[in-house]
Amino acid sequence: MPVEPLSQKEIEDRLAELPGWSVDDGRLTRTYRLGSHFAATAMVVHIAQVQEELNHHSDLALGYNTVALTVHTHSAGGALTTKDFELAQRVTELAQGHGAH
């Protein structure tokens, strides 16, 4: 079942519920800072697990003590959809447990 792109208003409303996230070049994005490289690596593994559960994957980058995500829905022509915001919400929730900010 295809996922429909969100309207600009829907994107703005959902973005307001996700502190720290933004839309850059049509993609939902966020960078987290953690206490160490090991902590950042653990968070990446946790995010990968959630992405597999949702069958929706972001571009995920691991830095020394940072984790950066960029996501959009390829099957919707690169637009933002509910799938992107569901992933962002799940990452936001798990980030707290990793001490990310």
mmCIF file of N, CA, C and O in Angstrom:
data_model
loop_
_atom_site.group_PDB
_atom_site.id
_atom_site.type_symbol
_atom_site.label_atom_id
_atom_site.label_comp_id
_atom_site.label_asym_id
_atom_site.label_seq_id
_atom_site.Cartn_x
_atom_site.Cartn_y
_atom_site.Cartn_z
ATOM 1 N N MET A 1 0.839 -1.183 0.000
ATOM 2 C CA MET A 1 0.000 0.000 0.000
ATOM 3 C C MET A 1 0.885 1.247 0.000
ATOM 4 O O MET A 1 1.698 1.435 0.908
ATOM 5 N N PRO A 2 0.753 2.101 -1.008
ATOM 6 C CA PRO A 2 1.590 3.303 -1.096
ATOM 7 C C PRO A 2 1.281 4.286 0.040
ATOM 8 O O PRO A 2 0.157 4.373 0.506
ATOM 9 N N VAL A 3 2.306 4.983 0.429
ATOM 10 C CA VAL A 3 2.177 6.000 1.478
ATOM 11 C C VAL A 3 2.090 7.351 0.778
ATOM 12 O O VAL A 3 2.885 7.649 -0.111
ATOM 13 N N GLU A 4 1.141 8.161 1.198
ATOM 14 C CA GLU A 4 0.929 9.465 0.574
ATOM 15 C C GLU A 4 1.819 10.538 1.207
ATOM 16 O O GLU A 4 2.008 10.539 2.430
ATOM 17 N N PRO A 5 2.340 11.450 0.399
ATOM 18 C CA PRO A 5 3.113 12.574 0.951
ATOM 19 C C PRO A 5 2.238 13.432 1.857
ATOM 20 O O PRO A 5 1.036 13.565 1.639
ATOM 21 N N LEU A 6 2.861 14.007 2.865
ATOM 22 C CA LEU A 6 2.160 14.913 3.770
ATOM 23 C C LEU A 6 2.111 16.314 3.163
ATOM 24 O O LEU A 6 3.023 16.718 2.428
ATOM 25 N N SER A 7 1.082 17.069 3.511
ATOM 26 C CA SER A 7 0.996 18.468 3.085
ATOM 27 C C SER A 7 1.983 19.292 3.915
ATOM 28 O O SER A 7 2.454 18.852 4.973
ATOM 29 N N GLN A 8 2.265 20.494 3.466
ATOM 30 C CA GLN A 8 3.168 21.380 4.202
ATOM 31 C C GLN A 8 2.642 21.643 5.611
ATOM 32 O O GLN A 8 3.393 21.634 6.580
ATOM 33 N N LYS A 9 1.338 21.822 5.749
ATOM 34 C CA LYS A 9 0.716 22.058 7.057
ATOM 35 C C LYS A 9 0.893 20.836 7.961
ATOM 36 O O LYS A 9 1.225 20.967 9.147
ATOM 37 N N GLU A 10 0.674 19.642 7.413
ATOM 38 C CA GLU A 10 0.855 18.418 8.204
ATOM 39 C C GLU A 10 2.309 18.270 8.656
ATOM 40 O O GLU A 10 2.576 17.879 9.790
ATOM 41 N N ILE A 11 3.232 18.603 7.767
ATOM 42 C CA ILE A 11 4.654 18.536 8.114
ATOM 43 C C ILE A 11 4.961 19.504 9.247
ATOM 44 O O ILE A 11 5.607 19.143 10.233
ATOM 45 N N GLU A 12 4.490 20.732 9.136
ATOM 46 C CA GLU A 12 4.733 21.736 10.174
ATOM 47 C C GLU A 12 4.133 21.314 11.510
ATOM 48 O O GLU A 12 4.760 21.464 12.563
ATOM 49 N N ASP A 13 2.912 20.763 11.487
ATOM 50 C CA ASP A 13 2.256 20.320 12.719
ATOM 51 C C ASP A 13 3.036 19.189 13.376
ATOM 52 O O ASP A 13 3.245 19.186 14.587
ATOM 53 N N ARG A 14 3.480 18.222 12.594
ATOM 54 C CA ARG A 14 4.215 17.078 13.145
ATOM 55 C C ARG A 14 5.607 17.498 13.617
ATOM 56 O O ARG A 14 6.099 17.004 14.623
ATOM 57 N N LEU A 15 6.213 18.414 12.899
ATOM 58 C CA LEU A 15 7.537 18.907 13.272
ATOM 59 C C LEU A 15 7.495 19.624 14.618
ATOM 60 O O LEU A 15 8.425 19.515 15.416
ATOM 61 N N ALA A 16 6.395 20.311 14.883
ATOM 62 C CA ALA A 16 6.240 21.029 16.158
ATOM 63 C C ALA A 16 6.252 20.062 17.349
ATOM 64 O O ALA A 16 6.566 20.467 18.467
ATOM 65 N N GLU A 17 5.949 18.798 17.110
ATOM 66 C CA GLU A 17 5.926 17.790 18.171
ATOM 67 C C GLU A 17 7.265 17.080 18.337
ATOM 68 O O GLU A 17 7.395 16.188 19.177
ATOM 69 N N LEU A 18 8.253 17.459 17.537
ATOM 70 C CA LEU A 18 9.560 16.795 17.563
ATOM 71 C C LEU A 18 10.681 17.814 17.768
ATOM 72 O O LEU A 18 11.343 18.228 16.810
ATOM 73 N N PRO A 19 10.917 18.230 19.005
ATOM 74 C CA PRO A 19 11.969 19.211 19.266
ATOM 75 C C PRO A 19 13.319 18.741 18.735
ATOM 76 O O PRO A 19 13.688 17.571 18.876
ATOM 77 N N GLY A 20 14.039 19.656 18.108
ATOM 78 C CA GLY A 20 15.375 19.357 17.602
ATOM 79 C C GLY A 20 15.397 18.853 16.167
ATOM 80 O O GLY A 20 16.436 18.855 15.529
ATOM 81 N N TRP A 21 14.266 18.393 15.670
ATOM 82 C CA TRP A 21 14.185 17.918 14.289
ATOM 83 C C TRP A 21 13.883 19.102 13.382
ATOM 84 O O TRP A 21 13.251 20.075 13.783
ATOM 85 N N SER A 22 14.330 19.017 12.140
ATOM 86 C CA SER A 22 14.036 20.063 11.166
ATOM 87 C C SER A 22 13.892 19.429 9.790
ATOM 88 O O SER A 22 14.193 18.256 9.594
ATOM 89 N N VAL A 23 13.417 20.217 8.859
ATOM 90 C CA VAL A 23 13.349 19.788 7.470
ATOM 91 C C VAL A 23 14.413 20.560 6.715
ATOM 92 O O VAL A 23 14.452 21.792 6.759
ATOM 93 N N ASP A 24 15.291 19.820 6.072
ATOM 94 C CA ASP A 24 16.377 20.419 5.308
ATOM 95 C C ASP A 24 16.389 19.773 3.925
ATOM 96 O O ASP A 24 16.526 18.550 3.818
ATOM 97 N N ASP A 25 16.219 20.588 2.903
ATOM 98 C CA ASP A 25 16.212 20.097 1.527
ATOM 99 C C ASP A 25 15.170 18.990 1.339
ATOM 100 O O ASP A 25 15.423 17.983 0.685
ATOM 101 N N GLY A 26 14.003 19.156 1.984
ATOM 102 C CA GLY A 26 12.910 18.218 1.827
ATOM 103 C C GLY A 26 13.040 16.933 2.620
ATOM 104 O O GLY A 26 12.254 16.006 2.449
ATOM 105 N N ARG A 27 14.027 16.869 3.511
ATOM 106 C CA ARG A 27 14.244 15.666 4.318
ATOM 107 C C ARG A 27 14.165 16.011 5.800
ATOM 108 O O ARG A 27 14.592 17.081 6.218
ATOM 109 N N LEU A 28 13.652 15.075 6.557
ATOM 110 C CA LEU A 28 13.567 15.223 8.004
ATOM 111 C C LEU A 28 14.938 14.879 8.578
ATOM 112 O O LEU A 28 15.512 13.842 8.237
ATOM 113 N N THR A 29 15.476 15.754 9.435
ATOM 114 C CA THR A 29 16.852 15.568 9.883
ATOM 115 C C THR A 29 17.041 15.934 11.356
ATOM 116 O O THR A 29 16.321 16.779 11.882
ATOM 117 N N ARG A 30 18.009 15.282 11.959
ATOM 118 C CA ARG A 30 18.354 15.578 13.358
ATOM 119 C C ARG A 30 19.747 15.043 13.635
ATOM 120 O O ARG A 30 20.118 13.969 13.168
ATOM 121 N N THR A 31 20.518 15.793 14.412
ATOM 122 C CA THR A 31 21.818 15.329 14.900
ATOM 123 C C THR A 31 21.777 15.310 16.413
ATOM 124 O O THR A 31 21.337 16.272 17.042
ATOM 125 N N TYR A 32 22.220 14.197 16.976
ATOM 126 C CA TYR A 32 22.293 14.034 18.428
ATOM 127 C C TYR A 32 23.749 14.029 18.859
ATOM 128 O O TYR A 32 24.605 13.512 18.149
ATOM 129 N N ARG A 33 24.012 14.581 20.022
ATOM 130 C CA ARG A 33 25.340 14.545 20.627
ATOM 131 C C ARG A 33 25.260 13.642 21.855
ATOM 132 O O ARG A 33 24.308 13.720 22.617
ATOM 133 N N LEU A 34 26.258 12.784 22.004
ATOM 134 C CA LEU A 34 26.309 11.848 23.122
ATOM 135 C C LEU A 34 27.610 12.017 23.883
ATOM 136 O O LEU A 34 28.506 12.735 23.440
ATOM 137 N N GLY A 35 27.740 11.302 24.993
ATOM 138 C CA GLY A 35 28.893 11.454 25.872
ATOM 139 C C GLY A 35 30.175 10.816 25.376
ATOM 140 O O GLY A 35 31.254 11.178 25.842
ATOM 141 N N SER A 36 30.072 9.883 24.457
ATOM 142 C CA SER A 36 31.272 9.200 23.974
ATOM 143 C C SER A 36 30.985 8.535 22.639
ATOM 144 O O SER A 36 29.833 8.428 22.214
ATOM 145 N N HIS A 37 32.050 8.067 22.012
ATOM 146 C CA HIS A 37 31.899 7.343 20.756
ATOM 147 C C HIS A 37 31.148 6.027 20.984
ATOM 148 O O HIS A 37 30.286 5.641 20.189
ATOM 149 N N PHE A 38 31.454 5.342 22.081
ATOM 150 C CA PHE A 38 30.777 4.084 22.379
ATOM 151 C C PHE A 38 29.273 4.304 22.557
ATOM 152 O O PHE A 38 28.459 3.529 22.055
ATOM 153 N N ALA A 39 28.892 5.367 23.263
ATOM 154 C CA ALA A 39 27.472 5.678 23.470
ATOM 155 C C ALA A 39 26.787 5.977 22.131
ATOM 156 O O ALA A 39 25.654 5.541 21.888
ATOM 157 N N ALA A 40 27.475 6.699 21.261
ATOM 158 C CA ALA A 40 26.911 6.999 19.945
ATOM 159 C C ALA A 40 26.741 5.718 19.125
ATOM 160 O O ALA A 40 25.727 5.515 18.457
ATOM 161 N N THR A 41 27.723 4.828 19.208
ATOM 162 C CA THR A 41 27.649 3.561 18.487
ATOM 163 C C THR A 41 26.481 2.717 18.985
ATOM 164 O O THR A 41 25.740 2.126 18.189
ATOM 165 N N ALA A 42 26.283 2.668 20.281
ATOM 166 C CA ALA A 42 25.161 1.916 20.855
ATOM 167 C C ALA A 42 23.833 2.481 20.363
ATOM 168 O O ALA A 42 22.905 1.725 20.038
ATOM 169 N N MET A 43 23.737 3.794 20.271
ATOM 170 C CA MET A 43 22.499 4.405 19.793
ATOM 171 C C MET A 43 22.256 4.051 18.331
ATOM 172 O O MET A 43 21.119 3.795 17.931
ATOM 173 N N VAL A 44 23.301 4.030 17.521
ATOM 174 C CA VAL A 44 23.161 3.659 16.107
ATOM 175 C C VAL A 44 22.591 2.248 15.985
ATOM 176 O O VAL A 44 21.687 1.992 15.180
ATOM 177 N N VAL A 45 23.101 1.332 16.793
ATOM 178 C CA VAL A 45 22.605 -0.050 16.754
ATOM 179 C C VAL A 45 21.127 -0.089 17.151
ATOM 180 O O VAL A 45 20.325 -0.779 16.516
ATOM 181 N N HIS A 46 20.755 0.669 18.148
ATOM 182 C CA HIS A 46 19.368 0.715 18.599
ATOM 183 C C HIS A 46 18.470 1.301 17.496
ATOM 184 O O HIS A 46 17.378 0.780 17.233
ATOM 185 N N ILE A 47 18.926 2.365 16.846
ATOM 186 C CA ILE A 47 18.164 2.966 15.745
ATOM 187 C C ILE A 47 18.006 1.958 14.607
ATOM 188 O O ILE A 47 16.923 1.822 14.031
ATOM 189 N N ALA A 48 19.064 1.229 14.291
ATOM 190 C CA ALA A 48 18.998 0.229 13.225
ATOM 191 C C ALA A 48 17.940 -0.826 13.542
ATOM 192 O O ALA A 48 17.202 -1.272 12.648
ATOM 193 N N GLN A 49 17.843 -1.214 14.808
ATOM 194 C CA GLN A 49 16.839 -2.190 15.221
ATOM 195 C C GLN A 49 15.423 -1.643 14.990
ATOM 196 O O GLN A 49 14.554 -2.346 14.469
ATOM 197 N N VAL A 50 15.189 -0.395 15.365
ATOM 198 C CA VAL A 50 13.881 0.236 15.168
ATOM 199 C C VAL A 50 13.574 0.344 13.677
ATOM 200 O O VAL A 50 12.445 0.074 13.244
ATOM 201 N N GLN A 51 14.558 0.695 12.884
ATOM 202 C CA GLN A 51 14.348 0.826 11.441
ATOM 203 C C GLN A 51 13.947 -0.520 10.834
ATOM 204 O O GLN A 51 13.085 -0.564 9.951
ATOM 205 N N GLU A 52 14.549 -1.579 11.291
ATOM 206 C CA GLU A 52 14.170 -2.910 10.803
ATOM 207 C C GLU A 52 12.731 -3.235 11.206
ATOM 208 O O GLU A 52 11.964 -3.766 10.402
ATOM 209 N N GLU A 53 12.355 -2.912 12.450
ATOM 210 C CA GLU A 53 10.982 -3.129 12.917
ATOM 211 C C GLU A 53 9.977 -2.410 12.037
ATOM 212 O O GLU A 53 8.933 -2.957 11.697
ATOM 213 N N LEU A 54 10.284 -1.158 11.711
ATOM 214 C CA LEU A 54 9.373 -0.323 10.931
ATOM 215 C C LEU A 54 9.496 -0.566 9.427
ATOM 216 O O LEU A 54 8.666 -0.072 8.665
ATOM 217 N N ASN A 55 10.536 -1.273 9.023
ATOM 218 C CA ASN A 55 10.849 -1.450 7.597
ATOM 219 C C ASN A 55 10.921 -0.086 6.902
ATOM 220 O O ASN A 55 10.365 0.130 5.828
ATOM 221 N N HIS A 56 11.590 0.832 7.574
ATOM 222 C CA HIS A 56 11.774 2.189 7.048
ATOM 223 C C HIS A 56 13.132 2.671 7.548
ATOM 224 O O HIS A 56 13.388 2.674 8.751
ATOM 225 N N HIS A 57 13.998 3.052 6.633
ATOM 226 C CA HIS A 57 15.397 3.303 6.968
ATOM 227 C C HIS A 57 15.820 4.722 6.611
ATOM 228 O O HIS A 57 15.463 5.230 5.557
ATOM 229 N N SER A 58 16.617 5.283 7.496
ATOM 230 C CA SER A 58 17.163 6.630 7.283
ATOM 231 C C SER A 58 18.590 6.521 6.773
ATOM 232 O O SER A 58 19.192 5.446 6.798
ATOM 233 N N ASP A 59 19.115 7.648 6.327
ATOM 234 C CA ASP A 59 20.560 7.767 6.156
ATOM 235 C C ASP A 59 21.059 8.052 7.565
ATOM 236 O O ASP A 59 20.603 8.996 8.219
ATOM 237 N N LEU A 60 21.950 7.233 8.045
ATOM 238 C CA LEU A 60 22.389 7.271 9.427
ATOM 239 C C LEU A 60 23.897 7.429 9.448
ATOM 240 O O LEU A 60 24.614 6.645 8.827
ATOM 241 N N ALA A 61 24.392 8.467 10.136
ATOM 242 C CA ALA A 61 25.831 8.729 10.178
ATOM 243 C C ALA A 61 26.324 8.745 11.622
ATOM 244 O O ALA A 61 25.742 9.409 12.485
ATOM 245 N N LEU A 62 27.399 8.018 11.851
ATOM 246 C CA LEU A 62 28.040 7.956 13.156
ATOM 247 C C LEU A 62 29.294 8.807 13.130
ATOM 248 O O LEU A 62 30.163 8.616 12.289
ATOM 249 N N GLY A 63 29.367 9.769 14.057
ATOM 250 C CA GLY A 63 30.578 10.561 14.234
ATOM 251 C C GLY A 63 31.247 10.150 15.529
ATOM 252 O O GLY A 63 30.854 9.166 16.156
ATOM 253 N N TYR A 64 32.251 10.895 15.948
ATOM 254 C CA TYR A 64 32.965 10.550 17.183
ATOM 255 C C TYR A 64 31.997 10.406 18.352
ATOM 256 O O TYR A 64 31.974 9.400 19.042
ATOM 257 N N ASN A 65 31.189 11.433 18.590
ATOM 258 C CA ASN A 65 30.189 11.369 19.652
ATOM 259 C C ASN A 65 28.858 11.929 19.170
ATOM 260 O O ASN A 65 28.096 12.509 19.929
ATOM 261 N N THR A 66 28.589 11.742 17.880
ATOM 262 C CA THR A 66 27.347 12.224 17.288
ATOM 263 C C THR A 66 26.678 11.133 16.457
ATOM 264 O O THR A 66 27.337 10.222 15.948
ATOM 265 N N VAL A 67 25.375 11.274 16.351
ATOM 266 C CA VAL A 67 24.567 10.423 15.478
ATOM 267 C C VAL A 67 23.678 11.368 14.683
ATOM 268 O O VAL A 67 22.951 12.175 15.267
ATOM 269 N N ALA A 68 23.736 11.282 13.364
ATOM 270 C CA ALA A 68 22.925 12.133 12.498
ATOM 271 C C ALA A 68 22.012 11.268 11.641
ATOM 272 O O ALA A 68 22.439 10.247 11.105
ATOM 273 N N LEU A 69 20.760 11.687 11.532
ATOM 274 C CA LEU A 69 19.776 10.980 10.721
ATOM 275 C C LEU A 69 19.185 11.925 9.697
ATOM 276 O O LEU A 69 18.943 13.094 9.995
ATOM 277 N N THR A 70 18.927 11.397 8.539
ATOM 278 C CA THR A 70 18.212 12.103 7.489
ATOM 279 C C THR A 70 17.260 11.095 6.872
ATOM 280 O O THR A 70 17.674 9.994 6.511
ATOM 281 N N VAL A 71 15.994 11.471 6.760
ATOM 282 C CA VAL A 71 15.005 10.498 6.289
ATOM 283 C C VAL A 71 13.947 11.154 5.403
ATOM 284 O O VAL A 71 13.571 12.304 5.606
ATOM 285 N N HIS A 72 13.543 10.416 4.398
ATOM 286 C CA HIS A 72 12.385 10.720 3.560
ATOM 287 C C HIS A 72 11.900 9.388 2.998
ATOM 288 O O HIS A 72 12.552 8.364 3.198
ATOM 289 N N THR A 73 10.787 9.396 2.313
ATOM 290 C CA THR A 73 10.209 8.145 1.821
ATOM 291 C C THR A 73 10.458 8.002 0.327
ATOM 292 O O THR A 73 9.861 8.716 -0.481
ATOM 293 N N HIS A 74 11.350 7.085 -0.017
ATOM 294 C CA HIS A 74 11.684 6.851 -1.429
ATOM 295 C C HIS A 74 10.449 6.467 -2.246
ATOM 296 O O HIS A 74 10.275 6.935 -3.361
ATOM 297 N N SER A 75 9.601 5.614 -1.679
ATOM 298 C CA SER A 75 8.431 5.127 -2.428
ATOM 299 C C SER A 75 7.375 6.213 -2.652
ATOM 300 O O SER A 75 6.435 6.004 -3.416
ATOM 301 N N ALA A 76 7.547 7.368 -2.000
ATOM 302 C CA ALA A 76 6.639 8.501 -2.205
ATOM 303 C C ALA A 76 7.360 9.597 -2.981
ATOM 304 O O ALA A 76 7.070 10.778 -2.832
ATOM 305 N N GLY A 77 8.337 9.202 -3.779
ATOM 306 C CA GLY A 77 9.064 10.165 -4.600
ATOM 307 C C GLY A 77 9.995 11.056 -3.809
ATOM 308 O O GLY A 77 10.329 12.153 -4.242
ATOM 309 N N GLY A 78 10.429 10.597 -2.646
ATOM 310 C CA GLY A 78 11.337 11.390 -1.825
ATOM 311 C C GLY A 78 10.627 12.399 -0.939
ATOM 312 O O GLY A 78 11.270 13.222 -0.290
ATOM 313 N N ALA A 79 9.298 12.327 -0.884
ATOM 314 C CA ALA A 79 8.518 13.249 -0.053
ATOM 315 C C ALA A 79 8.535 12.778 1.406
ATOM 316 O O ALA A 79 8.948 11.662 1.706
ATOM 317 N N LEU A 80 8.071 13.641 2.290
ATOM 318 C CA LEU A 80 7.909 13.269 3.695
ATOM 319 C C LEU A 80 6.525 12.662 3.895
ATOM 320 O O LEU A 80 5.532 13.163 3.362
ATOM 321 N N THR A 81 6.494 11.577 4.664
ATOM 322 C CA THR A 81 5.248 10.857 4.924
ATOM 323 C C THR A 81 5.131 10.550 6.412
ATOM 324 O O THR A 81 6.058 10.808 7.186
ATOM 325 N N THR A 82 4.022 9.930 6.777
ATOM 326 C CA THR A 82 3.827 9.531 8.168
ATOM 327 C C THR A 82 4.915 8.556 8.613
ATOM 328 O O THR A 82 5.296 8.551 9.777
ATOM 329 N N LYS A 83 5.443 7.754 7.687
ATOM 330 C CA LYS A 83 6.493 6.795 8.031
ATOM 331 C C LYS A 83 7.734 7.513 8.562
ATOM 332 O O LYS A 83 8.378 7.050 9.490
ATOM 333 N N ASP A 84 8.082 8.645 7.961
ATOM 334 C CA ASP A 84 9.253 9.409 8.385
ATOM 335 C C ASP A 84 9.069 9.947 9.802
ATOM 336 O O ASP A 84 9.980 9.884 10.630
ATOM 337 N N PHE A 85 7.881 10.461 10.066
ATOM 338 C CA PHE A 85 7.622 11.029 11.383
ATOM 339 C C PHE A 85 7.467 9.947 12.444
ATOM 340 O O PHE A 85 7.818 10.166 13.604
ATOM 341 N N GLU A 86 6.985 8.782 12.065
ATOM 342 C CA GLU A 86 6.914 7.675 13.009
ATOM 343 C C GLU A 86 8.329 7.249 13.412
ATOM 344 O O GLU A 86 8.619 7.044 14.591
ATOM 345 N N LEU A 87 9.229 7.161 12.435
ATOM 346 C CA LEU A 87 10.617 6.823 12.741
ATOM 347 C C LEU A 87 11.241 7.901 13.620
ATOM 348 O O LEU A 87 11.893 7.597 14.624
ATOM 349 N N ALA A 88 11.025 9.157 13.292
ATOM 350 C CA ALA A 88 11.589 10.257 14.081
ATOM 351 C C ALA A 88 11.085 10.208 15.519
ATOM 352 O O ALA A 88 11.861 10.425 16.460
ATOM 353 N N GLN A 89 9.811 9.918 15.713
ATOM 354 C CA GLN A 89 9.251 9.835 17.059
ATOM 355 C C GLN A 89 9.897 8.702 17.844
ATOM 356 O O GLN A 89 10.263 8.866 19.007
ATOM 357 N N ARG A 90 10.060 7.567 17.211
ATOM 358 C CA ARG A 90 10.683 6.423 17.890
ATOM 359 C C ARG A 90 12.136 6.732 18.258
ATOM 360 O O ARG A 90 12.600 6.392 19.345
ATOM 361 N N VAL A 91 12.857 7.400 17.359
ATOM 362 C CA VAL A 91 14.250 7.760 17.639
ATOM 363 C C VAL A 91 14.302 8.774 18.779
ATOM 364 O O VAL A 91 15.150 8.670 19.666
ATOM 365 N N THR A 92 13.391 9.727 18.780
ATOM 366 C CA THR A 92 13.340 10.720 19.848
ATOM 367 C C THR A 92 13.154 10.037 21.201
ATOM 368 O O THR A 92 13.823 10.385 22.189
ATOM 369 N N GLU A 93 12.287 9.053 21.247
ATOM 370 C CA GLU A 93 12.038 8.335 22.503
ATOM 371 C C GLU A 93 13.260 7.539 22.949
ATOM 372 O O GLU A 93 13.630 7.559 24.115
ATOM 373 N N LEU A 94 13.898 6.856 22.031
ATOM 374 C CA LEU A 94 15.056 6.027 22.427
ATOM 375 C C LEU A 94 16.278 6.879 22.733
ATOM 376 O O LEU A 94 17.124 6.493 23.537
ATOM 377 N N ALA A 95 16.382 8.051 22.135
ATOM 378 C CA ALA A 95 17.536 8.935 22.368
ATOM 379 C C ALA A 95 17.640 9.323 23.840
ATOM 380 O O ALA A 95 18.742 9.429 24.385
ATOM 381 N N GLN A 96 16.506 9.515 24.483
ATOM 382 C CA GLN A 96 16.512 9.883 25.904
ATOM 383 C C GLN A 96 17.197 8.816 26.737
ATOM 384 O O GLN A 96 17.981 9.117 27.629
ATOM 385 N N GLY A 97 16.931 7.561 26.434
ATOM 386 C CA GLY A 97 17.543 6.456 27.162
ATOM 387 C C GLY A 97 19.030 6.332 26.945
ATOM 388 O O GLY A 97 19.742 5.726 27.749
ATOM 389 N N HIS A 98 19.517 6.924 25.852
ATOM 390 C CA HIS A 98 20.945 6.899 25.550
ATOM 391 C C HIS A 98 21.656 8.152 26.059
ATOM 392 O O HIS A 98 22.864 8.304 25.863
ATOM 393 N N GLY A 99 20.912 9.068 26.663
ATOM 394 C CA GLY A 99 21.496 10.308 27.156
ATOM 395 C C GLY A 99 21.877 11.271 26.055
ATOM 396 O O GLY A 99 22.716 12.158 26.240
ATOM 397 N N ALA A 100 21.243 11.108 24.894
ATOM 398 C CA ALA A 100 21.546 11.979 23.750
ATOM 399 C C ALA A 100 20.818 13.307 23.884
ATOM 400 O O ALA A 100 19.740 13.389 24.439
ATOM 401 N N HIS A 101 21.447 14.351 23.356
ATOM 402 C CA HIS A 101 20.793 15.659 23.319
ATOM 403 C C HIS A 101 21.111 16.358 22.022
ATOM 404 O O HIS A 101 21.935 15.998 21.271
#
